[in-house]
Amino acid sequence: MKKWGLYLSLLIFALILTACGEPYLSTLKPAGEVAERQFNLLLLSTGVMTLVIVVVVIIYVIVLIRFRRKKGEEDKIPEQVEGSHKLEIIWTIIPIILILILAVPTVAETFNLGDVSERDKVDKDGNRENLVINVRASLYWWEFEYPDQGIVTSQDLVVPTDEKIYFNLIASDVKHAFWIPAIGGKIDTNTDNENSFYLVFDGEKADEAGNIFYGKCAELCGPSHAYMDFKVKAVPRAEFDEWVVAMQNFEEPEPQTAVAQQGKEIFENSCIGCHAVSAENSMPAEARIAPNLADFGNRTRVAGILPYTKENIKEWIQNPGDIKPGNLMYDSANFSEEELDALAEYLMSLKAQE
Amino acid sequence: MSTIAVRKSFLSTVWEYLTTVDHKKIAHLYLGAGGFFFLLGGLEALFIRIQLMKPQNNFVNEQLFNELMTMHGTTMIFLAAMPLLFAYMNAVVPLQIGARDVAFPFLNALGFWLFFWGGIFLNLSWFLGGAPDAGWTSYASLSLASEGHGIDFYTLGIQISGFGTLMSGINFLATIITMRAPGMSFMRMPLFTWTTFIASSLILMAFPPLTISVFYLIFDRLFNSAIFDVTLGGNTIIWEHFFWIFGHPEVYILILPAFGIFSEIIPTFSRKRLFGYSSMVFATILIGFLGFMVWAHHMFTTGLGNVANAIFAVATMAIAVPTGIKIFNWLLTMWGGSIKITVPMIWALGFIPSFVMGGVTGVMQGIAPLDYQLHDTYFIVAHFHYVIIGGVVFAIFAAAHFYWPKMFGKMLSEKLGYVTFAFFFVGFHMTFFVQHFLGLMGMPRRVATFLPGQGLDLYNFISSLGAILMTIGVIVLLVNIVITSMSKQQVANDPWGDGRTIEWALPSPPPYYNFKQLPLVRGQDTWWLEKMEGNKELPPAEPLQDIHMPKGSILPFFIALGLFIAGFGAMYNPLNQVGDGHPMGTVVLIFGLAMTFGTMLLRSLRDDLGYYIPKEELEDDDAKGGKVS
C-alpha cells in the first residue's frame, strides 16, 4: 500500500516535470519580463497552496487512519465536541496571513504590469521613445499597425527584442483576446474601447525558441476561434529596423515570370478590393477589411495556421471555408488550377526583404 | 384485465405528478428532470472530449462543437446542477425544520414546471435550426453576431426556467423563515437547511440581474433594440458585468447546498456533532456575502483598470478564509469520531481533497496579474470543474445515496455505489488534473480542435480517457437506480442507523402530511438528542388534530406551458433579427401570454381553500403502523 503511494507520487512528479510545454508557446517557459513576473507569481502561489494542501492531507490521513470505526466498537458513541475557539481562531488567522503574503505582490504587480504611463512619452524632437503597435482583431485574423513607422502588416507580428513594446488593442467585429503565452498574459480586444498594455520579448529566450512565438485568440469568437492564431517574429533591434525600412520602401515588385504576371492580373481583378499589397497605412482602419498582403512572401504560415507551402496557399484561396469556417472572405471560389498557380506564385513573390 | 388496471394506475400516477403540490413529489420531479438533463449534458461533455482526443480530430465540426460546448455548460448549470439540488432541498428541508410542506406549495409546483418547460424549450433548439453557440456566458458581441435562432433559444429558455428558479428561491426563504417547528430556532437548524436558506437569498438577489440582462439581449435580437450594439451606441461590457453579477453568486448558489449536504453526511457517519456549528453558519453567510463582491474577477483581462483589478483580486482571495474554515471544521468533525465508510461517506471523503484542489487554484486565479495568463485557458476549465464536479456533483451523488431511502423507501446498492465512485473519482481526476497543465502550456479554452506540434497531444488524450471512465461510473449508477427501483424492499425510519436530524425520525418515505403532530424541537441534531435519551419518536408540540392540506392543481403546468408557447411566438415575431419572422408569431406570442395570465387569473378568482385530513383518519393510520399511501 505504501509502495503504491510512492509509485503514484513519483508518477505524478514525473508528469509535472514533463509538463512544461514548448518554448514558443508555454507560459511555463517565460520568454519576457511580463511572463517572467507572472511565472514568479505562479511559483509563489503554487508554493503557498501546496503548503495548504499538505496540511489538509496530513490531517485527513491521520483522521482516516485513527478514527475509523473498528470491530467491536459498533455501539461506541464518541464525545460530542461542540468546537474549539482556539483552533477556529488559528485556522482563521493563518489563512489570512497566507492571503496577505499573496495580496502584497498581487497588488504591486497589478500596478506594475498595468502601467502604460510611458507609452506616449516623447523625446525632445517630439518622437515617441517606445515602439507602439496598434492591434486590431477581426474574424479570424490579426492586423498590426506601426503608427510611428507608418506601416501595416497582418498575421505575423514583427517585434524587436529586449525593449518595452506598447500595444493598443481593439476588435472590429466581435470580442477577441490577444495572447502570446510565452511572452505574457492576455488582454481582451473589446469592440467598445481600446485596451493598452506592454510586453517585452527576451532576446536570448527568443533565440532558444527559434525566434518565433505562437500567439492565440483566447476569447470565443465563432467557429474558427481555434484557428485564430498568429506568429511573432522577435528579432534584434537592428534587424527590426531593417525590416521597417524595407516595409516602408516596399514597392510591389514587377512580376518576374509570365505566370506571376497572370497572377497579378487575377489579383487586381478579384482580390484587391479587400486586400492591400502595400505596407503603407494610408487607409483608415475601417477600410482595411482584409489582411494586408504586403510582405506575404515572408509569412511563416498560410492563414495563420497552415504550413507555408504553395499547395496550402492554393487550397486556402479555393476553399477558405473548409480551413476556417465562418471566415469573412468567402466559403469557396472556383478558380481554375492554372489561375490558382498564378495567384500563388504572385503572392509568394511579394517580399519586402529577401 | 390486469393490463387495464396497470394502465389506469400508470395514467393516474402521471396525473398525480402533473397536479401535485406535495414537496416530496416535486422533489421526485426535480430529480427525474434534473437527472435527465444531467445525462444530456454529460453526453455533450463526452462528445467534447472525444473531439479533443487527438489534434485536428473530425468527430464534430467547429460549429457543432461550439453548440455542444455551449449547451454542455448551460445545461449543467441551469438544468442539471440547480434542479438536482432543488430535488434534495424539496425532499429534505421541510422535514428538517419540522414542516408539513413549503410555505407556497402551488408556487413550488409552478417553479418546477417553469424550469421544466424552459429546459425543454432550450433543448428543442437541436431540432429547430441549431443550438446556441456563444458559450454559456453568451458575451454580447458574439451572441448578437450569432446566426440562426440558437441564441434566442438560450435567452428565452433561460428566462423561463430562471423565473422558476427565482420562485423556488423565494419559496424556500419564506418556508425557512416562517414554517420552522416549535423550538427550531435559527441556530438549531441543520446545516443543509442553513445553506439552502443562504443559497435562496443569493438566488433572490442574483437572478434579477440575469433576468434583466437576458431581457435586454432578447430585445436586441428579437425586437431591434440596440442595448449591446456598439455600432449603434450600445455597450457590450455592460453584459459582462450583468452576467457575472449573476454568474458569480450562481456558483455559490450551487456550492453552498453542496456544503450543506456534506455537513449532514460527515457528522452522521462520524457519529459526532458538527464541529464548530456557529462558525460553519457564519462562514456560509460570509461566503454568500462576499460572493457578490467579486464578480469582476471574471473580467480581469477586460481592461477595467489597475484599481478595479487590485480590489477585486484581494476580495476574491478573501473568500478562501471562510471556505478554509469549513474544510477544517469538517476534518475536525471526523477527528475523534467513529467513522463508518458508506457510499455517501466515501463521496464526502473524495470531496475534501478534490474541493481543496479546486479552491486553491481559485485563489491562484484571484491573483489578477497571474490570471492574465490563466484566464480563458484550460487552467480555468480545470479549476471550475474541480469545484463544480468535486464539490457539487460529488454532493449530488452523495445525497442520491444518502437520501434515496428517505425519498423512495429503498436503499441503493452499496456495492454498485462503490463501483460508481471508483470509476467516477479516478476518471474525474484523470480528466481534469492534466487540464491545469494544458492551460499553462498555452491551450485556450473553448477551442473546437488544436493543431499538432504544440506539445498538447498527450494530456488531451489522457483527459479524454478520464471522461470515458466518468461515463462508465454514471452508467453503473443508472443500473443501480434501475435495479433498486425494481427490488422489493422497505427500509425503516433511520436506515443509516446514525441519523441526526428530524427527517430520520419519520417513515421512509414520510406520509404525505409529513407529521401527524408537529414535533417539539429540544435542540440541535434533534433526532440524535431524542435517540440518546432513549426516545423512540420526537415529542409532539401539538395535540392530534385535523390537518389542513393544499389541493393539487394542474394550473402550474399550464401557466408554464403558456410561457413556453409565448417563447416560440416571440422568437418568430416579424421583427426578429434572423428575418424569418411571421405575422403568426405575434398571434402565438399573445396566445401564450394569454394562457399564462388567464390561468393565473383563474387561480386568483377561484378560491382554493384546500382540505382537511380528519383526526380520525390519522388515528386510523396509527393502527396500520403509520403507513400512508
XYZ file of C-alpha atoms in Angstrom, chain A residues 12 14-22 24-29 34-35 38-39 41-43 45-46 49-50 52-53 55-60 62-64 66-70 73-84 87-88 91-93 95-96 99 102-116 139 173-177 179-193 195 214 216-227 229 231 304-306 322-323 325, chain B residues 56 62-63 66 69-70 133-135 137 139 141-142 145 228 230 234-237 240 268-280 299 301-307 309-310 313-314 317-321 324-329 331-332 334-341 348-353 356-357 359-361 363-364 366-377 379 433-434 437 439-451 453-456 458-459 462 498 500 525 528 532:
242
model
C 2.697 12.498 -10.721
C 7.349 12.876 -13.481
C 4.214 14.117 -15.212
C 4.668 17.539 -13.665
C 8.317 17.669 -14.745
C 7.456 16.889 -18.341
C 4.586 19.324 -18.204
C 6.381 22.422 -19.297
C 5.330 22.557 -22.901
C 7.036 24.094 -25.885
C 7.440 29.026 -28.235
C 4.064 28.514 -26.585
C 4.190 27.647 -22.902
C 3.648 30.055 -20.029
C 5.903 27.730 -18.041
C 8.869 28.771 -20.190
C 5.925 40.153 -18.169
C 5.647 36.376 -18.432
C 3.616 36.194 -13.879
C 5.556 32.941 -13.671
C 3.561 34.724 -9.036
C 2.627 31.243 -10.212
C 5.548 29.747 -8.302
C 1.118 30.919 -5.138
C 1.722 27.272 -6.008
C -1.148 26.476 -1.937
C 0.902 23.284 -1.811
C -2.232 24.327 2.407
C -2.879 21.058 0.580
C -1.614 20.412 5.877
C -5.129 19.337 4.867
C -3.921 15.996 3.564
C -1.909 15.248 6.711
C -4.899 15.885 8.977
C -7.106 13.951 6.553
C -4.459 10.900 10.309
C -8.231 11.123 10.716
C -8.813 8.251 8.333
C -7.031 6.752 13.599
C -10.744 7.277 13.692
C -12.244 4.563 11.528
C -14.925 2.558 13.307
C -13.269 -0.697 14.364
C -16.911 -0.504 18.511
C -20.268 -0.672 16.766
C -22.059 0.810 19.751
C -19.418 3.325 20.759
C -20.666 6.891 20.926
C -17.787 9.350 20.573
C -17.684 12.506 22.653
C -19.866 15.182 21.037
C -17.412 18.067 20.771
C -19.048 21.429 20.131
C -15.979 23.168 18.743
C -12.835 24.866 19.861
C -8.488 26.018 16.843
C -11.060 28.035 14.961
C -7.438 28.388 11.079
C -8.930 31.800 10.513
C -5.759 33.759 11.261
C -5.190 31.732 6.056
C -5.499 35.484 6.486
C -3.534 35.683 1.799
C -0.123 36.769 -1.682
C -2.022 40.050 -1.696
C 1.029 42.315 -1.456
C 2.780 41.120 -4.638
C -0.628 40.808 -6.312
C -1.452 44.465 -5.859
C 2.117 45.538 -6.665
C 2.248 43.519 -9.880
C -1.229 44.599 -10.929
C 0.012 48.167 -10.948
C 3.401 47.265 -12.454
C 2.021 45.285 -15.355
C -0.821 47.691 -15.946
C 1.472 50.709 -16.093
C 1.261 52.230 -19.565
C -12.843 37.342 -37.615
C -16.400 42.811 -35.166
C -16.746 40.609 -32.097
C -14.659 40.413 -28.955
C -11.342 38.581 -29.196
C -8.354 38.347 -26.849
C -2.387 36.274 -26.073
C 1.256 35.325 -26.590
C 1.578 32.746 -23.772
C 5.375 32.612 -23.589
C 5.665 36.399 -23.514
C 2.893 37.490 -21.171
C -0.740 37.305 -20.175
C -3.624 38.120 -22.431
C -5.758 41.198 -22.798
C -9.168 41.395 -24.420
C -9.686 43.244 -27.656
C -13.050 44.838 -26.953
C -15.417 46.136 -29.566
C -16.223 49.145 -27.404
C -12.906 50.645 -26.462
C -7.087 48.486 -24.262
C 2.874 31.471 -31.083
C -3.549 32.922 -29.878
C -7.043 34.311 -29.682
C -8.229 33.476 -26.168
C -11.857 34.616 -26.336
C -14.518 32.532 -28.040
C -15.299 34.350 -31.270
C -17.076 31.844 -33.507
C -16.499 28.545 -35.296
C -12.881 29.284 -36.222
C -11.855 30.581 -32.791
C -9.386 27.682 -32.531
C -7.719 28.744 -35.781
C -3.523 32.047 -34.394
C 3.004 34.282 -35.111
C -2.112 31.809 -39.546
C -2.177 28.037 -39.146
C -1.163 26.055 -42.257
C -13.087 24.412 -45.158
C -9.995 25.711 -43.393
C -15.337 28.001 -41.312
C -7.337 18.062 -35.724
C -16.406 23.540 -35.438
C -19.934 24.930 -35.379
C -19.430 25.363 -30.205
C -19.815 23.291 -25.570
C -22.434 25.988 -25.025
C -23.144 28.664 -29.866
C -21.776 31.637 -27.906
C -20.802 29.810 -24.714
C -21.707 33.242 -20.869
C -20.990 37.547 -24.383
C -20.798 40.950 -29.268
C -20.664 37.266 -30.211
C -23.423 38.179 -34.286
C -25.427 45.932 -26.702
C -21.663 49.085 -30.331
C -24.610 50.301 -27.250
C -22.056 48.701 -24.969
C -21.074 45.057 -24.634
C -19.056 45.322 -21.429
C -20.253 41.073 -18.961
C -23.787 11.219 10.521
C -21.083 8.748 9.571
C -18.589 10.089 12.106
C -21.254 9.704 14.787
C -20.246 13.103 16.068
C -21.886 16.508 16.026
C -20.649 19.038 13.504
C -17.512 20.714 14.793
C -17.863 24.466 15.142
C -21.527 24.738 14.143
C -21.718 28.514 14.683
C -18.582 29.186 12.679
C -19.966 26.968 9.896
C -13.172 40.198 -16.205
C -8.498 40.896 -18.840
C -11.396 43.064 -19.993
C -9.375 46.157 -19.195
C -11.183 47.571 -16.166
C -8.034 49.244 -14.926
C -5.477 48.587 -12.209
C -7.512 49.829 -9.261
C -8.371 44.649 -10.750
C -6.443 45.039 -7.498
C -8.240 40.414 -6.647
C -7.944 40.906 -2.908
C -8.710 35.836 -2.204
C -10.608 36.730 0.969
C -13.238 34.084 0.152
C -10.602 31.451 0.829
C -10.803 32.241 4.550
C -10.912 27.151 4.720
C -12.847 27.362 7.998
C -15.361 24.918 6.558
C -12.739 22.441 5.381
C -11.040 22.347 8.799
C -14.375 22.079 10.598
C -11.851 17.464 9.258
C -12.250 18.146 12.974
C -14.214 13.434 11.860
C -11.353 13.803 14.344
C -12.214 11.785 17.410
C -15.295 10.391 15.721
C -16.198 6.855 14.823
C -16.024 6.945 11.051
C -18.088 4.423 9.162
C -17.332 4.127 5.460
C -17.671 13.090 1.194
C -14.148 11.785 1.705
C -13.470 12.177 -2.005
C -14.906 15.666 -1.889
C -12.500 17.122 0.668
C -9.195 16.755 -1.229
C -9.377 21.810 -1.764
C -7.572 21.364 -5.091
C -10.254 26.001 -4.077
C -6.523 26.694 -4.166
C -6.476 27.113 -7.933
C -7.077 31.665 -5.153
C -4.342 31.477 -7.787
C -7.689 35.589 -7.897
C -4.143 36.916 -8.273
C -5.066 39.299 -11.085
C -1.657 39.587 -12.843
C -1.311 35.795 -12.799
C -4.850 35.466 -14.087
C -3.850 37.354 -17.233
C -2.075 34.094 -18.083
C -4.698 31.670 -16.684
C -7.891 33.362 -17.846
C -9.737 31.684 -20.725
C -7.321 28.734 -20.820
C -6.446 26.048 -16.416
C -5.844 17.313 -13.344
C -3.873 17.397 -16.589
C -1.071 21.931 -17.367
C -3.779 25.682 -19.822
C -0.335 26.630 -18.553
C 1.191 25.170 -21.702
C -0.803 27.582 -23.801
C -4.105 25.928 -24.717
C -7.043 28.359 -24.763
C -10.448 27.100 -23.675
C -13.437 26.625 -25.993
C -11.306 25.535 -28.933
C -13.010 23.131 -31.316
C -9.705 21.441 -32.012
C -5.998 22.003 -31.617
C -3.102 21.727 -34.029
C 3.196 20.164 -32.730
C 2.261 22.334 -29.744
C 3.007 19.763 -27.041
C -0.673 19.383 -26.189
C -0.619 13.619 -24.695
C -2.532 15.449 -21.990
C -5.275 11.375 -21.054
C -26.936 7.222 12.861
C -29.188 13.048 13.472
C -29.384 17.442 15.989
C -29.972 12.294 17.760
C -29.599 9.369 23.061
